[in-house]
CSV table of C-alpha atoms and ligand atoms in Angstrom, one decimal:
chain,number,residue,atom,x,y,z
A,1,MET,CA,211.2,77.7,59.4
A,2,LYS,CA,211.8,79.2,62.5
A,3,ILE,CA,211.3,76.4,64.9
A,4,LEU,CA,211.4,77.9,68.6
A,5,LYS,CA,211.7,75.5,70.9
A,6,ASN,CA,211.8,75.2,75.3
A,7,VAL,CA,208.2,76.8,76.1
A,8,SER,CA,205.2,76.7,77.9
A,9,ILE,CA,202.5,77.9,75.1
A,10,PHE,CA,198.7,79.4,76.2
A,11,THR,CA,196.7,79.3,73.0
A,12,GLY,CA,193.8,81.7,73.8
A,13,GLY,CA,190.3,81.8,71.1
A,14,GLU,CA,187.6,79.8,72.1
A,15,ASN,CA,189.4,76.2,73.0
A,16,PRO,CA,192.4,78.0,74.5
A,17,LYS,CA,194.8,74.9,74.3
A,18,PHE,CA,198.1,74.5,77.0
A,19,PHE,CA,201.5,73.1,76.2
A,20,ASN,CA,203.4,72.9,79.1
A,21,ASN,CA,206.5,71.6,76.9
A,22,GLY,CA,205.5,73.2,73.2
A,23,ILE,CA,207.0,74.0,69.8
A,24,LEU,CA,206.1,77.2,67.8
A,25,VAL,CA,206.5,76.6,64.2
A,26,TRP,CA,206.2,79.8,62.0
A,27,ASP,CA,207.4,80.5,57.9
A,28,GLU,CA,207.3,83.2,56.8
A,29,GLU,CA,203.5,84.5,57.7
A,30,LYS,CA,202.5,82.5,59.2
A,31,ILE,CA,201.8,78.7,61.7
A,32,VAL,CA,202.8,75.6,61.2
A,33,TYR,CA,203.1,74.2,63.7
A,34,ALA,CA,201.6,74.3,67.7
A,35,GLY,CA,201.7,71.8,70.4
A,36,GLU,CA,203.4,69.3,73.2
A,37,ASP,CA,207.5,68.9,71.4
A,38,SER,CA,207.0,65.4,70.1
A,39,LYS,CA,207.9,66.0,66.1
A,40,GLU,CA,211.1,66.6,64.5
A,41,TYR,CA,211.2,70.4,62.4
A,42,LYS,CA,214.1,71.2,60.1
A,43,GLY,CA,215.0,75.0,60.3
A,44,GLU,CA,216.8,77.8,62.4
A,45,PHE,CA,216.1,76.4,66.3
A,46,ILE,CA,215.2,79.6,68.5
A,47,ASP,CA,215.5,78.8,72.7
A,48,GLY,CA,212.5,80.0,74.5
A,49,LYS,CA,214.6,79.3,78.0
A,50,GLY,CA,211.7,78.5,79.8
A,51,LYS,CA,209.1,81.3,79.3
A,52,LEU,CA,205.2,81.3,78.4
A,53,LEU,CA,204.1,81.9,74.7
A,54,MET,CA,200.8,83.5,74.0
A,55,PRO,CA,199.1,85.8,71.8
A,56,GLY,CA,200.1,88.8,71.4
A,57,LEU,CA,197.3,91.3,72.5
A,58,ILE,CA,195.1,93.4,69.9
A,59,VAL,CA,194.0,96.7,70.7
A,60,ALA,CA,190.7,97.0,69.2
A,61,HIS,CA,190.2,100.8,69.2
A,62,ASP,CA,193.5,103.6,70.1
A,63,HIS,CA,194.0,107.5,69.9
A,64,LEU,CA,197.6,107.3,69.2
A,65,TYR,CA,197.9,111.3,68.0
A,66,SER,CA,197.1,111.2,72.7
A,67,ALA,CA,200.4,109.9,73.0
A,68,LEU,CA,202.4,113.2,73.5
A,69,ALA,CA,199.2,115.3,75.9
A,70,ARG,CA,201.4,112.9,79.3
A,71,GLY,CA,201.5,115.8,81.3
A,72,ILE,CA,200.1,118.6,79.3
A,73,PRO,CA,199.8,122.1,80.6
A,74,LEU,CA,195.9,122.1,81.1
A,75,LYS,CA,195.0,126.2,82.7
A,76,ASN,CA,191.8,127.0,83.8
A,77,TYR,CA,190.8,123.7,83.1
A,78,HIS,CA,187.7,122.4,84.8
A,79,PRO,CA,185.1,120.2,82.7
A,80,GLU,CA,181.5,120.5,83.1
A,81,ASN,CA,181.0,117.6,80.1
A,82,PHE,CA,181.9,115.3,77.8
A,83,LEU,CA,182.2,118.9,74.9
A,84,ASP,CA,184.5,120.8,77.0
A,85,ILE,CA,186.6,118.1,77.8
A,86,LEU,CA,186.6,117.4,74.1
A,87,LYS,CA,186.4,120.9,73.1
A,88,ASN,CA,189.3,122.3,75.7
A,89,LEU,CA,191.9,119.4,75.2
A,90,TRP,CA,191.4,117.0,72.8
A,91,TRP,CA,190.5,119.4,70.1
A,92,LYS,CA,192.3,122.3,70.4
A,93,LEU,CA,195.8,119.1,70.8
A,94,ASP,CA,194.5,117.6,67.5
A,95,LEU,CA,195.0,120.8,66.0
A,96,ALA,CA,198.1,122.0,66.9
A,97,LEU,CA,199.8,118.3,66.3
A,98,ASP,CA,201.9,119.0,62.8
A,99,ARG,CA,203.7,116.8,60.8
A,100,GLU,CA,206.4,115.9,62.7
A,101,SER,CA,204.6,115.7,66.3
A,102,ILE,CA,201.8,113.3,64.6
A,103,TYR,CA,205.2,111.2,63.4
A,104,TYR,CA,206.1,110.8,67.2
A,105,SER,CA,203.0,111.0,68.5
A,106,ALA,CA,203.2,107.4,67.4
A,107,LEU,CA,206.4,106.2,67.8
A,108,VAL,CA,205.6,107.0,71.6
A,109,GLY,CA,202.3,105.2,71.6
A,110,ILE,CA,204.1,102.2,69.5
A,111,ILE,CA,207.0,101.4,71.4
A,112,ASP,CA,204.9,101.6,75.0
A,113,ALA,CA,203.0,99.1,74.0
A,114,ILE,CA,204.8,97.2,72.3
A,115,ARG,CA,207.2,96.5,75.8
A,116,LYS,CA,203.4,95.6,77.3
A,117,GLY,CA,203.2,92.8,74.2
A,118,THR,CA,200.9,94.8,72.0
A,119,THR,CA,201.5,93.5,67.7
A,120,THR,CA,198.5,95.0,66.3
A,121,ILE,CA,196.7,98.6,67.5
A,122,ILE,CA,193.6,99.4,65.3
A,123,ASP,CA,193.6,103.1,65.2
A,124,HIS,CA,191.5,106.3,65.6
A,125,HIS,CA,193.9,109.6,64.3
A,126,ALA,CA,192.6,113.6,63.9
A,127,SER,CA,195.7,116.1,63.4
A,128,PHE,CA,193.0,119.0,61.9
A,129,GLY,CA,195.9,121.7,62.0
A,130,TYR,CA,197.9,119.1,59.2
A,131,ILE,CA,195.1,116.5,57.8
A,132,SER,CA,196.6,116.1,53.8
A,133,GLY,CA,199.9,112.2,54.6
A,134,SER,CA,198.7,112.6,58.0
A,135,LEU,CA,198.3,108.6,58.0
A,136,ASP,CA,201.7,108.3,55.6
A,137,GLU,CA,202.8,109.0,59.1
A,138,LEU,CA,201.4,106.9,61.1
A,139,GLU,CA,202.6,104.1,58.3
A,140,ARG,CA,205.2,104.9,58.3
A,141,VAL,CA,206.1,104.4,62.4
A,142,SER,CA,203.8,101.1,61.6
A,143,ILE,CA,206.5,99.9,59.1
A,144,GLU,CA,209.3,101.2,61.6
A,145,THR,CA,208.9,100.3,64.5
A,146,GLY,CA,206.9,96.3,62.6
A,147,ILE,CA,203.4,97.1,65.0
A,148,ARG,CA,200.4,95.4,63.5
A,149,LEU,CA,198.2,98.8,62.6
A,150,SER,CA,195.3,100.0,61.2
A,151,THR,CA,194.8,104.2,60.9
A,152,CYS,CA,192.2,106.0,59.4
A,153,PHE,CA,190.8,110.4,59.7
A,154,GLU,CA,188.7,110.9,62.3
A,155,VAL,CA,185.9,112.7,59.6
A,156,SER,CA,184.5,115.6,61.1
A,157,ASP,CA,182.6,119.3,60.2
A,158,ARG,CA,183.8,120.6,63.5
A,159,TRP,CA,186.3,122.8,62.3
A,160,GLY,CA,184.3,123.7,59.4
A,161,GLU,CA,183.4,122.2,55.3
A,162,THR,CA,186.5,122.6,53.9
A,163,LYS,CA,188.7,120.8,56.7
A,164,ALA,CA,185.8,117.6,56.7
A,165,LYS,CA,185.8,117.5,52.7
A,166,GLU,CA,190.2,117.5,53.0
A,167,SER,CA,189.5,115.0,55.8
A,168,ILE,CA,187.6,112.1,53.5
A,169,LYS,CA,189.5,112.6,50.5
A,170,GLU,CA,193.1,111.3,53.2
A,171,ASN,CA,191.1,108.3,53.8
A,172,ILE,CA,190.0,107.6,50.2
A,173,ARG,CA,193.2,108.9,49.6
A,174,PHE,CA,195.4,106.6,52.3
A,175,ILE,CA,193.2,103.6,51.7
A,176,GLU,CA,193.6,104.3,48.2
A,177,LYS,CA,198.1,103.9,48.5
A,178,LEU,CA,197.6,100.5,51.3
A,179,ARG,CA,195.7,98.4,48.4
A,180,LYS,CA,198.4,99.3,45.8
A,181,GLU,CA,201.7,98.4,48.4
A,182,LYS,CA,200.4,95.9,50.0
A,183,ASN,CA,201.7,95.3,53.0
A,184,SER,CA,200.4,93.2,55.0
A,185,LEU,CA,200.6,94.6,58.4
A,186,ILE,CA,198.8,97.4,57.5
A,187,SER,CA,195.2,97.7,56.4
A,188,PRO,CA,192.8,101.0,57.0
A,189,THR,CA,189.4,101.3,58.2
A,190,PHE,CA,186.9,104.8,56.6
A,191,GLY,CA,187.7,107.0,60.3
A,192,MET,CA,184.7,109.3,61.3
A,193,HIS,CA,184.6,111.1,64.1
A,194,ALA,CA,181.4,110.9,65.8
A,195,GLN,CA,177.3,111.9,64.7
A,196,PHE,CA,177.3,114.2,66.5
A,197,THR,CA,180.0,116.8,64.2
A,198,ILE,CA,178.9,115.2,60.6
A,199,SER,CA,176.5,117.0,58.9
A,200,GLU,CA,173.7,115.4,57.1
A,201,LYS,CA,175.8,116.0,53.7
A,202,THR,CA,180.1,115.2,55.1
A,203,MET,CA,177.8,112.0,56.3
A,204,LYS,CA,176.0,110.9,52.6
A,205,GLU,CA,179.8,111.3,50.6
A,206,CYS,CA,181.7,109.6,53.7
A,207,ALA,CA,178.8,106.9,53.2
A,208,GLU,CA,179.1,106.8,49.3
A,209,ALA,CA,182.7,106.6,49.6
A,210,GLY,CA,183.3,104.1,51.6
A,211,LYS,CA,180.9,101.8,49.9
A,212,ASP,CA,182.9,102.8,46.7
A,213,LEU,CA,185.6,101.4,48.2
A,214,ASP,CA,184.2,98.4,50.5
A,215,VAL,CA,185.4,99.0,53.7
A,216,GLY,CA,184.8,99.3,57.6
A,217,PHE,CA,183.7,102.9,59.1
A,218,HIS,CA,185.0,103.0,62.7
A,219,ILE,CA,183.2,106.1,64.7
A,220,HIS,CA,182.4,106.7,68.0
A,221,VAL,CA,179.0,105.8,68.4
A,222,ALA,CA,176.5,107.8,71.5
A,223,GLU,CA,179.7,107.6,73.9
A,224,ASP,CA,178.0,110.2,75.7
A,225,ILE,CA,174.3,111.6,76.7
A,226,ALA,CA,175.5,114.2,74.4
A,227,ASP,CA,175.3,112.7,71.1
A,228,ARG,CA,171.9,110.7,71.5
A,229,GLU,CA,170.3,113.0,72.2
A,230,ASP,CA,171.3,115.6,69.3
A,231,SER,CA,171.0,112.9,66.8
A,232,ILE,CA,167.4,112.9,68.3
A,233,GLU,CA,166.6,116.9,68.8
A,234,LYS,CA,167.6,116.9,64.2
A,235,TYR,CA,166.6,113.9,63.1
A,236,ARG,CA,164.3,112.0,65.9
A,237,LEU,CA,167.1,109.1,65.7
A,238,GLY,CA,168.8,107.2,68.6
A,239,VAL,CA,171.9,107.7,67.1
A,240,VAL,CA,173.5,103.9,65.8
A,241,GLU,CA,169.5,104.4,63.8
A,242,ARG,CA,171.0,107.7,62.2
A,243,LEU,CA,173.5,105.7,61.2
A,244,LEU,CA,172.2,102.5,60.2
A,245,LYS,CA,169.3,105.1,58.1
A,246,GLU,CA,172.9,106.3,56.1
A,247,ASN,CA,174.4,103.2,55.9
A,248,ILE,CA,177.4,103.1,58.1
A,249,LEU,CA,176.7,99.9,59.9
A,250,GLY,CA,177.8,96.7,58.3
A,251,LYS,CA,180.0,93.6,59.2
A,252,LYS,CA,183.3,95.7,58.4
A,253,THR,CA,182.0,98.6,60.7
A,254,LEU,CA,183.6,99.4,64.1
A,255,ALA,CA,181.3,101.0,66.4
A,256,ILE,CA,183.2,102.5,69.7
A,257,HIS,CA,181.3,102.8,73.2
A,258,ALA,CA,177.9,102.3,72.5
A,259,ILE,CA,176.5,103.6,75.5
A,260,HIS,CA,173.9,105.3,74.8
A,261,ILE,CA,171.5,103.4,73.3
A,262,ASP,CA,168.1,102.3,73.5
A,263,GLU,CA,167.3,97.9,73.6
A,264,LYS,CA,166.3,98.2,70.0
A,265,GLU,CA,169.5,100.0,68.6
A,266,LYS,CA,171.0,96.6,70.2
A,267,ASP,CA,168.9,94.2,68.1
A,268,ILE,CA,170.2,96.9,65.1
A,269,ILE,CA,173.3,96.1,65.4
A,270,LYS,CA,173.2,92.6,66.2
A,271,GLU,CA,171.2,92.3,62.3
A,272,THR,CA,174.0,94.7,61.0
A,273,GLU,CA,176.7,92.5,62.7
A,274,THR,CA,178.4,95.2,63.4
A,275,MET,CA,181.2,95.4,66.1
A,276,VAL,CA,181.4,96.9,69.0
A,277,ILE,CA,183.9,97.8,71.1
A,278,HIS,CA,184.4,99.0,75.0
A,279,ASN,CA,186.8,100.9,76.9
A,280,PRO,CA,185.9,100.8,80.4
A,281,GLU,CA,189.2,103.3,81.3
A,282,SER,CA,188.5,106.1,79.5
A,283,ASN,CA,184.9,105.9,79.7
A,284,MET,CA,185.4,106.0,83.9
A,285,ASN,CA,188.2,108.8,83.3
A,286,ASN,CA,185.1,110.8,81.4
A,287,ALA,CA,182.5,110.1,83.8
A,288,VAL,CA,180.6,109.6,80.3
A,289,GLY,CA,178.4,106.4,81.8
A,290,VAL,CA,179.1,102.6,81.6
A,291,SER,CA,177.6,100.9,78.2
A,292,ASP,CA,176.0,97.4,78.4
A,293,VAL,CA,178.4,95.4,77.7
A,294,ILE,CA,177.5,91.5,78.9
A,295,GLY,CA,173.7,92.5,77.4
A,296,MET,CA,175.5,93.1,74.0
A,297,MET,CA,177.4,90.6,74.8
A,298,ASN,CA,174.5,88.0,75.8
A,299,ARG,CA,173.3,89.1,71.6
A,300,GLY,CA,175.8,87.1,70.4
A,301,ILE,CA,177.2,91.3,69.5
A,302,LEU,CA,181.3,90.8,68.4
A,303,LEU,CA,182.2,93.0,70.9
A,304,GLY,CA,185.9,93.3,71.8
A,305,LEU,CA,188.2,96.3,73.9
A,306,GLY,CA,190.0,98.3,73.5
A,307,THR,CA,192.3,101.8,75.5
A,308,ASP,CA,190.9,104.7,74.0
A,309,GLY,CA,194.4,105.8,74.2
A,310,PHE,CA,194.1,106.4,77.8
A,311,THR,CA,197.6,103.8,77.9
A,312,GLN,CA,198.5,101.7,75.6
A,313,ASN,CA,197.9,99.0,78.7
A,314,MET,CA,195.4,95.6,77.6
A,315,TRP,CA,196.2,94.1,80.5
A,316,ARG,CA,194.6,97.0,83.2
A,317,GLU,CA,192.6,97.9,81.0
A,318,THR,CA,191.4,94.1,80.9
A,319,GLN,CA,191.5,94.1,84.4
A,320,VAL,CA,188.7,96.8,84.5
A,321,ALA,CA,186.6,95.4,82.1
A,322,THR,CA,186.1,92.4,85.0
A,323,ILE,CA,185.8,94.7,88.1
A,324,LEU,CA,183.5,97.5,86.6
A,325,HIS,CA,180.9,95.1,85.1
A,326,LYS,CA,180.8,93.5,89.0
A,327,LEU,CA,180.4,96.8,90.1
A,328,ASN,CA,177.3,98.3,87.6
A,329,LYS,CA,175.9,94.9,88.1
A,330,LYS,CA,175.6,94.1,91.7
A,331,ASP,CA,176.9,91.0,90.3
A,332,PRO,CA,179.7,89.8,91.0
A,333,ASN,CA,179.2,86.4,88.0
A,334,VAL,CA,179.8,88.9,86.0
A,335,GLY,CA,182.8,90.5,84.3
A,336,PHE,CA,185.5,87.2,83.9
A,337,SER,CA,184.7,85.4,81.1
A,338,GLU,CA,183.7,88.3,79.3
A,339,SER,CA,186.3,89.7,79.9
A,340,TYR,CA,188.1,87.2,78.8
A,341,ARG,CA,186.4,86.3,76.1
A,342,MET,CA,186.5,90.6,74.4
A,343,LEU,CA,190.7,89.9,74.7
A,344,PHE,CA,191.7,86.5,73.9
A,345,VAL,CA,188.1,85.8,71.0
A,346,ASN,CA,186.5,88.9,70.6
A,347,ASN,CA,189.5,90.9,69.4
A,348,PRO,CA,191.3,87.8,67.4
A,349,LYS,CA,188.2,87.8,65.2
A,350,ILE,CA,187.8,91.4,64.9
A,351,ALA,CA,191.8,92.0,63.3
A,352,GLU,CA,190.4,89.3,61.0
A,353,ARG,CA,187.8,91.5,59.8
A,354,ILE,CA,190.0,94.9,59.1
A,355,PHE,CA,192.9,92.7,57.7
A,356,ASN,CA,191.5,89.4,56.2
A,357,ARG,CA,194.7,87.3,58.1
A,358,LYS,CA,193.5,85.0,61.9
A,359,ILE,CA,195.5,86.7,64.1
A,360,GLY,CA,195.4,86.5,68.0
A,361,VAL,CA,195.6,83.2,68.6
A,362,ILE,CA,198.3,80.4,68.9
A,363,GLU,CA,197.0,77.6,65.9
A,364,GLU,CA,198.4,76.0,63.0
A,365,GLY,CA,197.6,78.9,59.6
A,366,ALA,CA,196.8,82.3,62.0
A,367,VAL,CA,200.0,84.9,62.2
A,368,PRO,CA,203.0,84.7,63.6
A,369,ASP,CA,202.1,87.3,66.5
A,370,PHE,CA,203.0,86.0,70.1
A,371,ILE,CA,204.8,87.1,73.9
A,372,MET,CA,206.9,85.2,76.1
A,373,LEU,CA,206.8,86.3,79.2
A,374,SER,CA,209.3,85.2,82.2
A,375,TYR,CA,207.4,83.1,84.4
A,376,ILE,CA,207.7,81.3,86.7
A,377,PRO,CA,203.9,80.2,87.8
A,378,PRO,CA,204.0,80.6,92.0
A,379,THR,CA,200.5,78.5,91.8
A,380,PRO,CA,199.6,75.7,89.1
A,381,LEU,CA,198.3,77.2,85.5
A,382,ASN,CA,196.5,75.4,82.9
A,383,GLU,CA,194.8,76.2,80.0
A,384,ASN,CA,191.2,76.1,82.5
A,385,ASN,CA,192.9,78.5,85.2
A,386,PHE,CA,195.3,81.2,82.3
A,387,PHE,CA,192.6,83.7,82.2
A,388,GLY,CA,193.2,84.0,86.9
A,389,HIS,CA,196.9,84.3,86.2
A,390,PHE,CA,196.1,87.2,83.3
A,391,LEU,CA,194.4,88.7,86.1
A,392,PHE,CA,195.9,88.1,88.9
A,393,GLY,CA,199.4,87.6,88.5
A,394,LEU,CA,200.9,89.3,85.5
A,395,SER,CA,201.4,92.4,84.0
A,396,PRO,CA,203.4,93.9,81.0
A,397,ASP,CA,206.3,93.9,83.7
A,398,PHE,CA,206.9,89.8,82.3
A,399,VAL,CA,206.6,90.6,78.8
A,400,GLU,CA,210.2,90.0,77.7
A,401,ASP,CA,210.2,89.3,73.8
A,402,VAL,CA,207.5,90.4,71.0
A,403,VAL,CA,207.2,88.6,67.9
A,404,ILE,CA,205.2,90.3,65.0
A,405,ASN,CA,204.7,88.6,61.8
A,406,GLY,CA,207.4,86.2,62.7
A,407,LYS,CA,210.1,88.3,63.1
A,408,PHE,CA,211.6,89.4,67.0
A,409,VAL,CA,210.4,93.2,67.8
A,410,MET,CA,211.4,93.3,70.8
A,411,LYS,CA,214.2,90.9,72.5
A,412,ASP,CA,214.8,90.5,76.4
A,413,ARG,CA,213.1,93.6,77.2
A,414,GLU,CA,214.8,95.0,74.3
A,415,ILE,CA,213.2,97.4,70.7
A,416,LEU,CA,215.1,95.7,68.4
A,417,THR,CA,212.8,97.7,65.6
A,418,VAL,CA,213.9,101.6,66.1
A,419,ASP,CA,216.2,103.3,69.2
A,420,ALA,CA,213.9,103.9,71.7
A,421,GLU,CA,216.1,105.9,73.9
A,422,ARG,CA,217.2,108.3,71.1
A,423,ILE,CA,212.7,108.2,70.7
A,424,GLU,CA,212.2,109.6,73.6
A,425,ARG,CA,214.4,112.1,74.4
A,426,GLU,CA,213.7,113.6,70.8
A,427,SER,CA,210.0,112.8,70.9
A,428,GLU,CA,210.6,115.2,75.0
A,429,LYS,CA,212.6,118.1,72.6
A,430,VAL,CA,209.4,117.8,70.2
A,431,THR,CA,206.3,117.3,73.3
A,432,LYS,CA,207.1,121.6,73.8
A,433,ASN,CA,206.5,123.1,70.8
A,434,LEU,CA,203.5,121.1,70.3
A,435,TRP,CA,202.3,121.9,73.4
A,436,GLU,CA,203.6,126.1,72.9
A,437,ARG,CA,200.6,126.0,70.6
A,438,PHE,CA,198.7,124.2,72.7
A,439,THR,CA,197.9,126.7,75.3
A,440,SER,CA,198.0,129.6,72.5
A,441,THR,CA,195.2,128.5,70.5
B,501,ZN,ZN1,188.1,106.6,70.2
């Protein structure tokens, strides 16, 4: 047993608690006790040095393959719409990725995420120049860094039927492989890009494979108006309606964005218990629109928060989510409690559906995934006002220690599992080659 003392603890979750003189006890992969330091425990003692302990953050939708795009040269890049952004940046980049750059991209993204207090990532992978075996590279990085990771390959017909078939096979192969390995840190979903790049035939093949494997899907839904227009033109259905018809929705399915959907489609999401992930920074950057987060949450839809690979910074994403909806609704009352719910209540519930474990709350029976911050609160701090500190005072700058599945992955700001400095130096060389392939296509 590990016994961490001399910490204050914010538990997160639906009814958060705050312990001023807290103690956290865990045994292997489970928290045994979290509360005020009043009982005696036997085991290995760790001194929390007066730090603030809170749940590790969860990124509910990410693209680790985009991590090496930082500073990428974009010549004659003047996108007029979302499709231009995809065609001239992301689809070109994912086609240029090879085995080495997939590995380094995941490493760089995950190191960045860990430094920012993230302990779980739900990733959506694409690399149409290197499909078979690509997900093994992500698994390798998860094992090496110690992060909790879900990943999948985005099935798409955008490069033709052969590559679509190979991407379906990659999902199936990886799901079956993970089930044999039984590594509790890694869990799959079945990836699909978006309905507008998936033919009827491919859609049916995905639905069948997903049903056989009893796995949820991870798909972009109506991110841009073009996705909705495509679905209505080809199938006379909204995006959510088409996915319902094709048996893609359900309790384990992640519908990403859900911006251009109508009221009837929101009801379908609720009825099918499909999960929705909001990515405000990416949506703003792509100028695609604002999703009706408030309306969907009022319906009781399980709605979480991701970064869409835009950054690995869930602190900033949460801050933006808070203020975006105030501005969008012109109502200063909205945004605050919804953002807390997305990050500290719903993201944990979403992770629980994917990993079949209690994740993202500091309580008995949950996995010991937590972070510790060096923070002397200059104003009173308690369970009722923690989120005010989170939004207006705290940031990744305060994150000193990261513990995932009971093991220290970062201690006193040093990553223990991998040599981050060496990786970042090597990554620069790998990225130069990747960018050369990118610019030559
Ligand atoms: Zn995405």
